Amino acid sequence: LYVSSSANASWGHDRLGQQVLPPGRYWTVRQSESGCSFDLRVVFADGGVFERRNINACQISEFNIQ
């Protein structure tokens, strides 16, 4: 799980590290960078990747991936 400011070209570190988030579970992300626009990258156990850019975190409090 990678979360970074949309203004940042780098994804930064993996927020889960060696942990794996099982289906149906959630992870709370606390972003220390200022601003509302963030990018999200999820790498699944099978190698699949989900990316969403320019998420407005000031307008949402929850983001679900199914």
Coordinates of N, CA, C and O in Angstrom, one line a residue:
L1 N 0.9 -1.2 0.0 CA 0.0 0.0 0.0 C 0.9 1.2 0.0 O 1.7 1.4 0.9
Y2 N 0.8 2.0 -1.0 CA 1.5 3.3 -1.1 C 0.6 4.4 -1.2 O -0.4 4.4 -2.0
V3 N 0.9 5.5 -0.5 CA 0.1 6.7 -0.5 C 1.0 7.9 -0.5 O 1.9 7.9 0.3
S4 N 0.8 8.8 -1.5 CA 1.7 9.9 -1.6 C 0.9 11.1 -2.0 O -0.1 11.0 -2.7
S5 N 1.5 12.3 -1.8 CA 0.9 13.5 -2.3 C 0.9 13.5 -3.8 O 1.9 13.0 -4.4
S6 N -0.1 14.0 -4.5 CA -0.1 14.0 -5.9 C 1.0 14.9 -6.5 O 1.4 14.7 -7.6
A7 N 1.5 15.8 -5.7 CA 2.6 16.7 -6.1 C 3.9 16.0 -6.1 O 4.9 16.4 -6.6
N8 N 4.0 14.8 -5.4 CA 5.2 14.0 -5.3 C 5.3 13.0 -6.4 O 4.4 12.2 -6.6
A9 N 6.5 12.9 -7.1 CA 6.6 12.0 -8.2 C 7.0 10.6 -7.7 O 6.8 9.6 -8.4
S10 N 7.3 10.4 -6.4 CA 7.7 9.1 -5.8 C 6.5 8.6 -5.0 O 5.8 9.3 -4.4
W11 N 6.4 7.2 -5.0 CA 5.4 6.6 -4.2 C 5.8 6.5 -2.7 O 5.0 6.4 -1.9
G12 N 7.1 6.6 -2.4 CA 7.5 6.5 -1.1 C 7.6 5.1 -0.6 O 7.7 4.2 -1.4
H13 N 7.5 4.9 0.7 CA 7.6 3.5 1.3 C 6.3 2.8 1.3 O 5.2 3.4 1.3
D14 N 6.4 1.5 1.3 CA 5.2 0.6 1.4 C 4.6 0.7 2.8 O 5.3 0.4 3.8
R15 N 3.4 1.2 3.0 CA 2.8 1.4 4.3 C 2.5 0.2 5.1 O 2.5 0.2 6.3
L16 N 2.4 -1.0 4.4 CA 2.2 -2.2 5.1 C 3.4 -3.0 5.3 O 3.4 -3.9 6.1
G17 N 4.5 -2.7 4.7 CA 5.8 -3.4 4.9 C 5.6 -4.9 4.5 O 5.1 -5.1 3.4
Q18 N 5.9 -5.8 5.3 CA 5.8 -7.2 5.1 C 4.4 -7.7 5.4 O 4.1 -8.9 5.1
Q19 N 3.6 -6.9 5.9 CA 2.2 -7.4 6.3 C 1.4 -7.5 5.0 O 1.6 -6.9 4.0
V20 N 0.4 -8.4 5.1 CA -0.6 -8.6 4.0 C -2.0 -8.3 4.6 O -2.3 -8.8 5.7
L21 N -2.7 -7.5 3.9 CA -4.1 -7.1 4.4 C -5.1 -8.1 3.8 O -5.3 -8.1 2.5
P22 N -5.7 -9.0 4.6 CA -6.6 -10.0 4.1 C -7.9 -9.3 3.5 O -8.2 -8.2 3.9
P23 N -8.6 -10.0 2.6 CA -9.8 -9.4 2.0 C -10.8 -9.1 3.2 O -10.9 -9.8 4.2
G24 N -11.5 -8.0 3.0 CA -12.5 -7.6 4.0 C -12.0 -6.8 5.1 O -12.7 -6.3 5.9
R25 N -10.7 -6.6 5.2 CA -10.1 -5.8 6.3 C -9.8 -4.4 5.8 O -9.9 -4.1 4.6
Y26 N -9.4 -3.6 6.7 CA -9.2 -2.2 6.4 C -7.8 -1.7 6.9 O -7.3 -2.3 7.8
W27 N -7.3 -0.6 6.4 CA -6.1 0.0 6.9 C -6.3 1.5 6.9 O -6.8 2.1 6.0
T28 N -6.0 2.1 8.1 CA -6.1 3.5 8.2 C -4.8 4.2 7.8 O -3.8 3.8 8.3
V29 N -4.9 5.2 7.0 CA -3.7 6.0 6.6 C -3.8 7.4 7.1 O -4.8 8.0 6.9
R30 N -2.8 7.8 7.8 CA -2.7 9.1 8.3 C -1.6 9.8 7.5 O -0.4 9.4 7.6
Q31 N -1.9 10.8 6.8 CA -1.0 11.4 5.9 C -0.4 12.6 6.6 O -1.2 13.5 7.1
S32 N 0.9 12.8 6.6 CA 1.6 13.9 7.3 C 1.8 15.1 6.4 O 2.1 16.2 6.8
E33 N 1.7 14.8 5.1 CA 1.9 15.9 4.1 C 0.6 16.8 4.1 O -0.5 16.3 4.2
S34 N 0.8 18.1 3.8 CA -0.3 19.0 3.7 C -1.0 18.9 2.3 O -0.4 18.3 1.4
G35 N -2.1 19.4 2.2 CA -2.9 19.4 0.9 C -3.9 18.3 0.9 O -4.0 17.4 1.8
C36 N -4.7 18.3 -0.1 CA -5.9 17.4 -0.2 C -5.7 16.3 -1.3 O -6.4 15.3 -1.2
S37 N -4.8 16.5 -2.2 CA -4.7 15.6 -3.4 C -3.7 14.5 -3.2 O -2.5 14.8 -3.0
F38 N -4.1 13.3 -3.2 CA -3.2 12.1 -2.9 C -3.3 11.1 -4.0 O -4.4 11.0 -4.7
D39 N -2.3 10.3 -4.2 CA -2.3 9.2 -5.1 C -2.2 7.9 -4.3 O -1.6 7.9 -3.2
L40 N -2.9 6.8 -4.7 CA -2.9 5.6 -4.0 C -2.5 4.5 -5.0 O -2.9 4.4 -6.1
R41 N -1.6 3.6 -4.5 CA -1.2 2.4 -5.2 C -1.3 1.2 -4.3 O -0.7 1.2 -3.2
V42 N -2.0 0.1 -4.8 CA -2.1 -1.1 -4.0 C -1.5 -2.2 -4.9 O -1.9 -2.3 -6.1
V43 N -0.7 -3.0 -4.3 CA -0.1 -4.1 -5.0 C -0.6 -5.4 -4.3 O -0.4 -5.6 -3.1
F44 N -1.3 -6.2 -5.0 CA -2.0 -7.4 -4.5 C -1.0 -8.6 -4.4 O 0.0 -8.6 -5.1
A45 N -1.3 -9.6 -3.6 CA -0.5 -10.7 -3.4 C -0.2 -11.4 -4.7 O 0.9 -12.0 -4.9
D46 N -1.1 -11.4 -5.7 CA -0.9 -12.1 -7.0 C -0.1 -11.2 -8.0 O 0.1 -11.6 -9.1
G47 N 0.3 -10.0 -7.5 CA 1.1 -9.2 -8.4 C 0.3 -8.1 -9.1 O 0.9 -7.2 -9.7
G48 N -1.0 -8.2 -9.1 CA -1.9 -7.2 -9.7 C -1.7 -5.8 -9.0 O -1.3 -5.8 -7.8
V49 N -1.9 -4.8 -9.7 CA -1.8 -3.4 -9.2 C -3.0 -2.6 -9.4 O -3.6 -2.7 -10.5
F50 N -3.4 -1.8 -8.4 CA -4.5 -0.9 -8.5 C -3.9 0.5 -8.2 O -3.2 0.7 -7.2
E51 N -4.1 1.5 -9.1 CA -3.7 2.8 -8.9 C -4.8 3.8 -9.1 O -5.6 3.7 -10.0
R52 N -4.9 4.8 -8.2 CA -5.8 5.9 -8.4 C -5.1 7.2 -8.1 O -4.4 7.3 -7.0
R53 N -5.2 8.1 -8.9 CA -4.5 9.4 -8.8 C -5.4 10.5 -8.5 O -6.6 10.5 -8.8
N54 N -4.9 11.5 -7.8 CA -5.7 12.8 -7.5 C -6.9 12.5 -6.7 O -8.0 13.0 -7.0
I55 N -6.8 11.7 -5.7 CA -7.9 11.5 -4.7 C -8.0 12.7 -3.8 O -7.0 13.1 -3.3
N56 N -9.2 13.3 -3.7 CA -9.4 14.5 -2.9 C -9.7 14.0 -1.5 O -10.9 13.8 -1.2
A57 N -8.7 14.0 -0.6 CA -8.9 13.5 0.7 C -9.6 14.5 1.6 O -10.1 14.1 2.7
C58 N -9.8 15.7 1.1 CA -10.6 16.7 1.9 C -12.1 16.5 1.7 O -12.9 17.0 2.5
Q59 N -12.5 15.7 0.7 CA -13.9 15.5 0.4 C -14.3 14.1 0.8 O -15.5 13.8 0.8
I60 N -13.4 13.2 1.0 CA -13.8 11.8 1.4 C -13.1 11.4 2.7 O -12.1 12.0 3.1
S61 N -13.7 10.5 3.4 CA -13.1 10.0 4.6 C -12.8 8.5 4.5 O -12.1 7.9 5.4
E62 N -13.3 7.9 3.5 CA -13.1 6.4 3.3 C -13.0 6.1 1.8 O -13.6 6.7 1.0
F63 N -12.1 5.2 1.5 CA -11.9 4.7 0.1 C -11.9 3.2 0.1 O -11.0 2.6 0.8
N64 N -12.7 2.6 -0.7 CA -12.8 1.1 -0.7 C -12.3 0.6 -2.0 O -12.6 1.2 -3.1
I65 N -11.6 -0.5 -2.0 CA -11.2 -1.2 -3.2 C -11.8 -2.6 -3.2 O -11.7 -3.3 -2.2
Q66 N -12.5 -2.9 -4.2 CA -13.2 -4.2 -4.3 C -12.7 -5.0 -5.5 O -12.4 -4.4 -6.5

